[in-house]
Coordinates of N, CA and C in Angstrom, one line a residue:
M1 N -26.8 10.7 35.7 CA -26.0 9.6 35.2 C -25.0 10.0 34.2
L2 N -25.3 10.9 33.3 CA -24.3 11.3 32.3 C -23.2 12.0 32.9
N3 N -23.4 12.7 34.0 CA -22.3 13.4 34.7 C -21.3 12.5 35.3
K4 N -21.7 11.3 35.7 CA -20.8 10.3 36.2 C -19.9 9.6 35.1
I5 N -20.4 9.6 33.9 CA -19.7 9.0 32.8 C -18.7 10.0 32.2
T6 N -19.0 11.3 32.2 CA -18.1 12.2 31.4 C -16.7 12.3 31.9
P7 N -16.3 12.0 33.2 CA -14.9 12.0 33.5 C -14.1 10.9 32.8
F8 N -14.8 9.8 32.4 CA -14.1 8.7 31.8 C -13.7 9.0 30.3
R9 N -14.3 10.1 29.8 CA -13.9 10.5 28.4 C -12.5 10.8 28.2
Y10 N -11.8 11.2 29.3 CA -10.4 11.5 29.2 C -9.5 10.3 29.1
I11 N -10.1 9.1 29.3 CA -9.3 7.9 29.0 C -9.0 7.8 27.5
Y12 N -9.9 8.4 26.7 CA -9.7 8.5 25.2 C -8.4 9.3 24.9
A13 N -7.9 10.1 25.8 CA -6.7 10.9 25.6 C -5.5 9.9 25.4
V14 N -5.5 8.8 26.1 CA -4.4 7.8 25.9 C -4.4 7.3 24.5
A15 N -5.6 6.9 24.0 CA -5.7 6.4 22.6 C -5.3 7.5 21.6
V16 N -5.7 8.7 21.9 CA -5.4 9.8 21.0 C -3.9 10.1 21.0
I17 N -3.2 10.1 22.1 CA -1.8 10.4 22.2 C -1.0 9.3 21.5
F18 N -1.4 8.0 21.7 CA -0.6 6.9 21.0 C -0.9 6.9 19.5
T19 N -2.1 7.3 19.1 CA -2.4 7.3 17.7 C -1.6 8.4 17.0
L20 N -1.5 9.6 17.7 CA -0.7 10.6 17.1 C 0.8 10.3 17.1
I21 N 1.3 9.6 18.1 CA 2.7 9.1 18.1 C 2.9 8.2 16.9
N22 N 1.9 7.3 16.7 CA 2.0 6.4 15.5 C 2.1 7.2 14.2
A23 N 1.3 8.3 14.1 CA 1.3 9.1 12.9 C 2.7 9.7 12.7
V24 N 3.3 10.2 13.8 CA 4.7 10.8 13.8 C 5.7 9.7 13.3
F25 N 5.6 8.5 13.8 CA 6.5 7.5 13.3 C 6.4 7.2 11.8
F26 N 5.1 7.2 11.4 CA 4.9 6.9 9.9 C 5.4 8.1 9.1
I27 N 5.3 9.3 9.6 CA 5.9 10.5 8.9 C 7.4 10.3 8.9
G28 N 8.0 9.9 10.0 CA 9.5 9.7 10.0 C 9.9 8.6 9.0
S29 N 9.1 7.5 8.9 CA 9.3 6.5 7.9 C 9.2 7.0 6.5
G30 N 8.2 7.9 6.2 CA 8.1 8.5 4.9 C 9.2 9.4 4.5
V31 N 9.7 10.1 5.5 CA 10.8 11.0 5.3 C 12.1 10.2 4.9
A32 N 12.3 9.1 5.7 CA 13.5 8.3 5.4 C 13.4 7.6 4.1
K33 N 12.2 7.1 3.7 CA 12.1 6.5 2.3 C 12.2 7.6 1.2
S34 N 11.7 8.8 1.5 CA 11.9 9.9 0.5 C 13.4 10.2 0.3
I35 N 14.1 10.3 1.4 CA 15.6 10.6 1.3 C 16.3 9.4 0.5
K36 N 15.9 8.2 0.8 CA 16.5 7.1 0.1 C 16.2 7.2 -1.4
G37 N 15.0 7.5 -1.7 CA 14.6 7.7 -3.2 C 15.4 8.8 -3.8
Y38 N 15.5 10.0 -3.1 CA 16.3 11.1 -3.7 C 17.7 10.7 -3.9
K39 N 18.3 10.0 -2.9 CA 19.7 9.5 -3.1 C 19.8 8.6 -4.3
G40 N 18.9 7.8 -4.5 CA 18.9 6.9 -5.6 C 18.8 7.6 -7.0
F41 N 18.0 8.7 -7.0 CA 18.0 9.5 -8.2 C 19.3 10.2 -8.5
F42 N 19.9 10.8 -7.4 CA 21.2 11.5 -7.6 C 22.3 10.6 -8.0
R43 N 22.3 9.4 -7.4 CA 23.4 8.4 -7.7 C 23.3 7.9 -9.2
S44 N 22.1 7.8 -9.7 CA 22.0 7.3 -11.1 C 21.9 8.4 -12.1
D45 N 22.2 9.6 -11.7 CA 22.0 10.8 -12.6 C 20.6 10.9 -13.2
F46 N 19.6 10.6 -12.4 CA 18.2 10.7 -12.8 C 17.8 9.7 -13.9
L47 N 18.6 8.6 -14.1 CA 18.3 7.6 -15.1 C 17.7 6.4 -14.4
I48 N 16.6 5.9 -15.0 CA 16.0 4.7 -14.4 C 16.4 3.5 -15.3
T49 N 17.1 2.5 -14.7 CA 17.5 1.4 -15.4 C 16.7 0.2 -15.0
E50 N 17.1 -1.0 -15.5 CA 16.3 -2.2 -15.3 C 16.2 -2.6 -13.8
G51 N 17.3 -2.6 -13.1 CA 17.3 -3.0 -11.7 C 17.3 -1.9 -10.7
H52 N 17.1 -0.7 -11.2 CA 17.2 0.5 -10.3 C 16.0 1.3 -10.5
H53 N 15.1 1.4 -9.4 CA 13.9 2.1 -9.5 C 13.8 3.0 -8.2
P54 N 14.4 4.1 -8.2 CA 14.4 5.0 -7.0 C 13.0 5.6 -6.8
G55 N 12.2 5.6 -7.8 CA 10.8 6.2 -7.7 C 9.9 5.3 -6.8
L56 N 10.3 4.0 -6.7 CA 9.5 3.1 -5.8 C 9.6 3.5 -4.3
H57 N 10.8 4.1 -4.0 CA 11.0 4.5 -2.6 C 10.1 5.7 -2.4
L58 N 9.9 6.6 -3.4 CA 9.1 7.7 -3.2 C 7.6 7.3 -3.1
L59 N 7.2 6.3 -3.9 CA 5.8 5.8 -3.7 C 5.6 5.1 -2.4
E60 N 6.6 4.4 -1.9 CA 6.5 3.8 -0.5 C 6.4 4.9 0.5
A61 N 7.1 6.0 0.3 CA 7.0 7.2 1.2 C 5.6 7.8 1.2
L62 N 5.0 7.8 0.0 CA 3.6 8.3 -0.1 C 2.7 7.4 0.7
D63 N 2.9 6.1 0.6 CA 2.1 5.1 1.4 C 2.3 5.4 2.9
A64 N 3.5 5.6 3.3 CA 3.7 5.9 4.8 C 3.0 7.2 5.2
F65 N 3.1 8.2 4.3 CA 2.4 9.5 4.6 C 0.9 9.4 4.6
M66 N 0.4 8.5 3.8 CA -1.1 8.3 3.8 C -1.5 7.6 5.0
I67 N -0.7 6.6 5.4 CA -1.0 5.9 6.7 C -1.0 6.8 7.9
S68 N 0.0 7.7 7.9 CA 0.1 8.7 9.0 C -1.1 9.6 8.9
L69 N -1.6 10.0 7.8 CA -2.8 10.8 7.7 C -4.0 10.1 8.2
V70 N -4.1 8.8 8.0 CA -5.2 8.0 8.6 C -5.1 8.1 10.1
F71 N -3.9 7.9 10.6 CA -3.7 7.9 12.1 C -4.1 9.3 12.6
M72 N -3.6 10.3 11.9 CA -3.9 11.7 12.4 C -5.4 12.0 12.4
I73 N -6.1 11.7 11.3 CA -7.5 11.9 11.2 C -8.2 11.2 12.3
F74 N -7.9 9.9 12.5 CA -8.5 9.1 13.6 C -8.3 9.7 15.0
G75 N -7.0 10.0 15.3 CA -6.7 10.5 16.6 C -7.3 11.9 16.9
L76 N -7.2 12.8 15.9 CA -7.7 14.1 16.1 C -9.2 14.1 16.1
G77 N -9.8 13.2 15.3 CA -11.3 13.1 15.2 C -11.8 12.6 16.5
I78 N -11.2 11.6 17.1 CA -11.6 11.1 18.4 C -11.4 12.1 19.5
A79 N -10.3 12.9 19.4 CA -10.1 14.0 20.4 C -11.2 15.0 20.2
R80 N -11.6 15.3 19.0 CA -12.6 16.4 18.8 C -14.0 15.9 19.3
L81 N -14.3 14.6 19.1 CA -15.6 14.1 19.5 C -15.7 13.9 21.0
F82 N -14.7 13.4 21.6 CA -14.8 13.0 23.0 C -14.1 13.9 24.0
I83 N -13.0 14.6 23.6 CA -12.3 15.4 24.6 C -12.6 16.9 24.4
F84 N -12.5 17.4 23.2 CA -12.7 18.8 22.9 C -14.1 19.0 22.3
D85 N -15.1 18.3 22.8 CA -16.4 18.4 22.2 C -17.1 19.8 22.3
K86 N -16.6 20.6 23.3 CA -17.2 21.9 23.5 C -16.5 23.0 22.8
T87 N -15.4 22.6 22.1 CA -14.7 23.6 21.3 C -15.5 24.1 20.1
E88 N -15.4 25.4 19.9 CA -16.2 25.9 18.7 C -15.5 25.5 17.4
G89 N -16.3 25.3 16.4 CA -15.9 24.9 15.1 C -15.0 25.8 14.4
K90 N -15.0 27.1 14.8 CA -14.2 28.1 14.2 C -12.7 28.0 14.5
T91 N -12.4 27.4 15.6 CA -11.0 27.4 16.1 C -10.2 26.1 15.6
I92 N -10.9 25.2 14.9 CA -10.2 24.0 14.4 C -10.3 24.0 12.8
P93 N -9.4 23.3 12.2 CA -9.5 23.3 10.7 C -10.8 22.7 10.2
K94 N -11.2 23.2 9.1 CA -12.5 22.8 8.5 C -12.6 21.3 8.3
W95 N -11.6 20.7 7.8 CA -11.6 19.3 7.5 C -11.8 18.4 8.8
L96 N -11.4 19.0 9.9 CA -11.5 18.2 11.2 C -12.8 18.6 11.9
N97 N -13.6 19.4 11.4 CA -14.9 19.8 12.1 C -15.9 18.7 11.9
V98 N -15.7 17.6 12.7 CA -16.6 16.5 12.7 C -17.4 16.6 13.9
N99 N -18.7 16.3 13.8 CA -19.6 16.5 14.9 C -20.3 15.2 15.3
S100 N -19.9 14.1 14.6 CA -20.5 12.8 15.0 C -19.6 11.7 14.5
L101 N -19.8 10.5 15.0 CA -19.0 9.4 14.6 C -19.3 9.0 13.1
E102 N -20.5 9.3 12.7 CA -20.8 9.1 11.3 C -19.9 9.9 10.3
E103 N -19.8 11.2 10.7 CA -18.9 12.1 9.9 C -17.4 11.6 9.9
L104 N -17.0 11.2 11.1 CA -15.6 10.7 11.2 C -15.4 9.5 10.4
K105 N -16.4 8.6 10.4 CA -16.4 7.3 9.7 C -16.2 7.6 8.2
V106 N -17.0 8.5 7.7 CA -16.9 8.8 6.2 C -15.6 9.5 5.9
L107 N -15.1 10.4 6.7 CA -13.8 11.0 6.5 C -12.7 9.9 6.5
L108 N -12.7 9.0 7.5 CA -11.7 8.0 7.5 C -11.9 7.0 6.3
W109 N -13.1 6.7 5.9 CA -13.4 5.8 4.8 C -12.7 6.4 3.5
R110 N -12.9 7.7 3.3 CA -12.3 8.3 2.1 C -10.8 8.2 2.1
T111 N -10.3 8.5 3.3 CA -8.8 8.6 3.4 C -8.2 7.2 3.3
I112 N -8.8 6.2 3.9 CA -8.4 4.8 3.8 C -8.5 4.3 2.3
L113 N -9.5 4.7 1.6 CA -9.6 4.3 0.2 C -8.5 4.9 -0.6
F114 N -8.2 6.2 -0.4 CA -7.1 6.8 -1.1 C -5.7 6.1 -0.7
A115 N -5.5 5.8 0.5 CA -4.3 5.1 1.0 C -4.2 3.7 0.3
L116 N -5.3 3.0 0.2 CA -5.3 1.7 -0.4 C -5.0 1.8 -1.9
V117 N -5.5 2.8 -2.6 CA -5.2 3.0 -4.0 C -3.7 3.3 -4.2
T118 N -3.1 4.1 -3.4 CA -1.7 4.4 -3.5 C -0.9 3.1 -3.2
F119 N -1.3 2.4 -2.2 CA -0.6 1.2 -1.8 C -0.7 0.2 -3.0
S120 N -1.9 0.1 -3.6 CA -2.1 -0.9 -4.7 C -1.2 -0.5 -5.9
V121 N -1.1 0.8 -6.2 CA -0.2 1.2 -7.3 C 1.2 0.8 -7.0
T122 N 1.7 1.1 -5.8 CA 3.0 0.7 -5.4 C 3.3 -0.7 -5.5
D123 N 2.3 -1.5 -5.1 CA 2.4 -3.0 -5.1 C 2.5 -3.5 -6.5
F124 N 1.7 -2.9 -7.4 CA 1.7 -3.3 -8.8 C 3.1 -3.0 -9.5
L125 N 3.6 -1.8 -9.1 CA 4.9 -1.4 -9.7 C 6.1 -2.2 -9.2
K126 N 6.0 -2.7 -8.0 CA 7.1 -3.5 -7.4 C 7.1 -4.9 -8.0
D127 N 6.0 -5.5 -8.3 CA 5.9 -6.9 -8.7 C 5.8 -6.9 -10.2
N128 N 6.7 -7.5 -10.9 CA 6.6 -7.6 -12.4 C 5.8 -8.8 -12.8
T129 N 5.6 -9.8 -12.0 CA 4.7 -10.9 -12.4 C 3.4 -10.8 -11.7
L130 N 2.4 -10.7 -12.4 CA 1.0 -10.5 -11.8 C 0.3 -11.9 -11.8
T131 N -0.4 -12.1 -10.7 CA -1.2 -13.3 -10.7 C -2.6 -12.9 -10.3
W132 N -3.5 -13.9 -10.2 CA -4.9 -13.7 -9.9 C -5.0 -13.1 -8.4
D133 N -4.1 -13.5 -7.6 CA -4.1 -13.0 -6.2 C -3.9 -11.5 -6.1
D134 N -3.2 -10.9 -7.1 CA -2.9 -9.5 -7.1 C -4.2 -8.7 -7.4
L135 N -5.3 -9.4 -7.8 CA -6.5 -8.6 -8.0 C -7.4 -8.5 -6.8
I136 N -6.9 -9.1 -5.7 CA -7.7 -9.0 -4.4 C -7.8 -7.6 -3.9
L137 N -6.7 -6.9 -3.8 CA -6.7 -5.6 -3.3 C -7.5 -4.6 -4.2
P138 N -7.4 -4.6 -5.5 CA -8.3 -3.7 -6.3 C -9.8 -4.1 -6.1
L139 N -10.1 -5.4 -6.0 CA -11.4 -5.8 -5.7 C -12.0 -5.2 -4.4
I140 N -11.1 -5.3 -3.4 CA -11.5 -4.7 -2.1 C -11.7 -3.2 -2.2
I141 N -10.9 -2.5 -3.0 CA -11.0 -1.1 -3.2 C -12.3 -0.8 -3.9
L142 N -12.7 -1.6 -4.9 CA -13.9 -1.4 -5.6 C -15.1 -1.6 -4.7
I143 N -15.1 -2.6 -3.9 CA -16.2 -2.9 -2.9 C -16.3 -1.7 -2.0
L144 N -15.2 -1.2 -1.4 CA -15.3 -0.1 -0.5 C -15.8 1.2 -1.1
A145 N -15.3 1.4 -2.4 CA -15.8 2.6 -3.1 C -17.3 2.5 -3.4
A146 N -17.7 1.3 -3.8 CA -19.2 1.2 -4.1 C -20.0 1.3 -2.8
S147 N -19.5 0.8 -1.7 CA -20.2 1.0 -0.5 C -20.3 2.4 -0.1
L148 N -19.2 3.2 -0.2 CA -19.2 4.6 0.1 C -20.2 5.3 -0.8
F149 N -20.2 5.0 -2.1 CA -21.2 5.6 -3.0 C -22.6 5.3 -2.6
L150 N -22.9 4.1 -2.2 CA -24.3 3.7 -1.7 C -24.6 4.5 -0.4
V151 N -23.7 4.6 0.5 CA -23.9 5.4 1.7 C -24.3 6.8 1.4
H152 N -23.5 7.4 0.5 CA -23.8 8.8 0.1 C -25.2 8.9 -0.7
K153 N -25.5 7.9 -1.5 CA -26.7 8.0 -2.2 C -27.9 7.8 -1.3
R154 N -27.7 7.1 -0.2 CA -28.8 6.9 0.8 C -29.1 8.2 1.5
A155 N -28.0 8.9 1.8 CA -28.1 10.1 2.6 C -28.7 11.3 1.9

């Protein structure tokens, strides 16, 4: 029965390819935002004024790079688990040596938490007027971090 199912694992290759393409597009977006930030710094002689914040472009670039990292980890992790499952652990990077969906889930969980933190910092720096609605994302980050802590404590 298992031999009849294994050829279908290559359908995951489609998901992996498109996920890695998404990662490349976010890397391109991050590079474009970085260049925009560098240009802003050079135009203003590295002075930050009231209406001019080129560093925000660099933080947005960091957000894009973090999202691309999430896509890469997901795509390469799925490829490792379902397509290249017989590959030895010595031939792939140590951070990608996941052997189960549980390990991939924790790796993605940590990466998404870090991406949310960088996004939250960027969001706070963009908006000068804070409201109660702005506390939703930090609350979500706190809940996710506490959940990750409890998962590790259980294990």
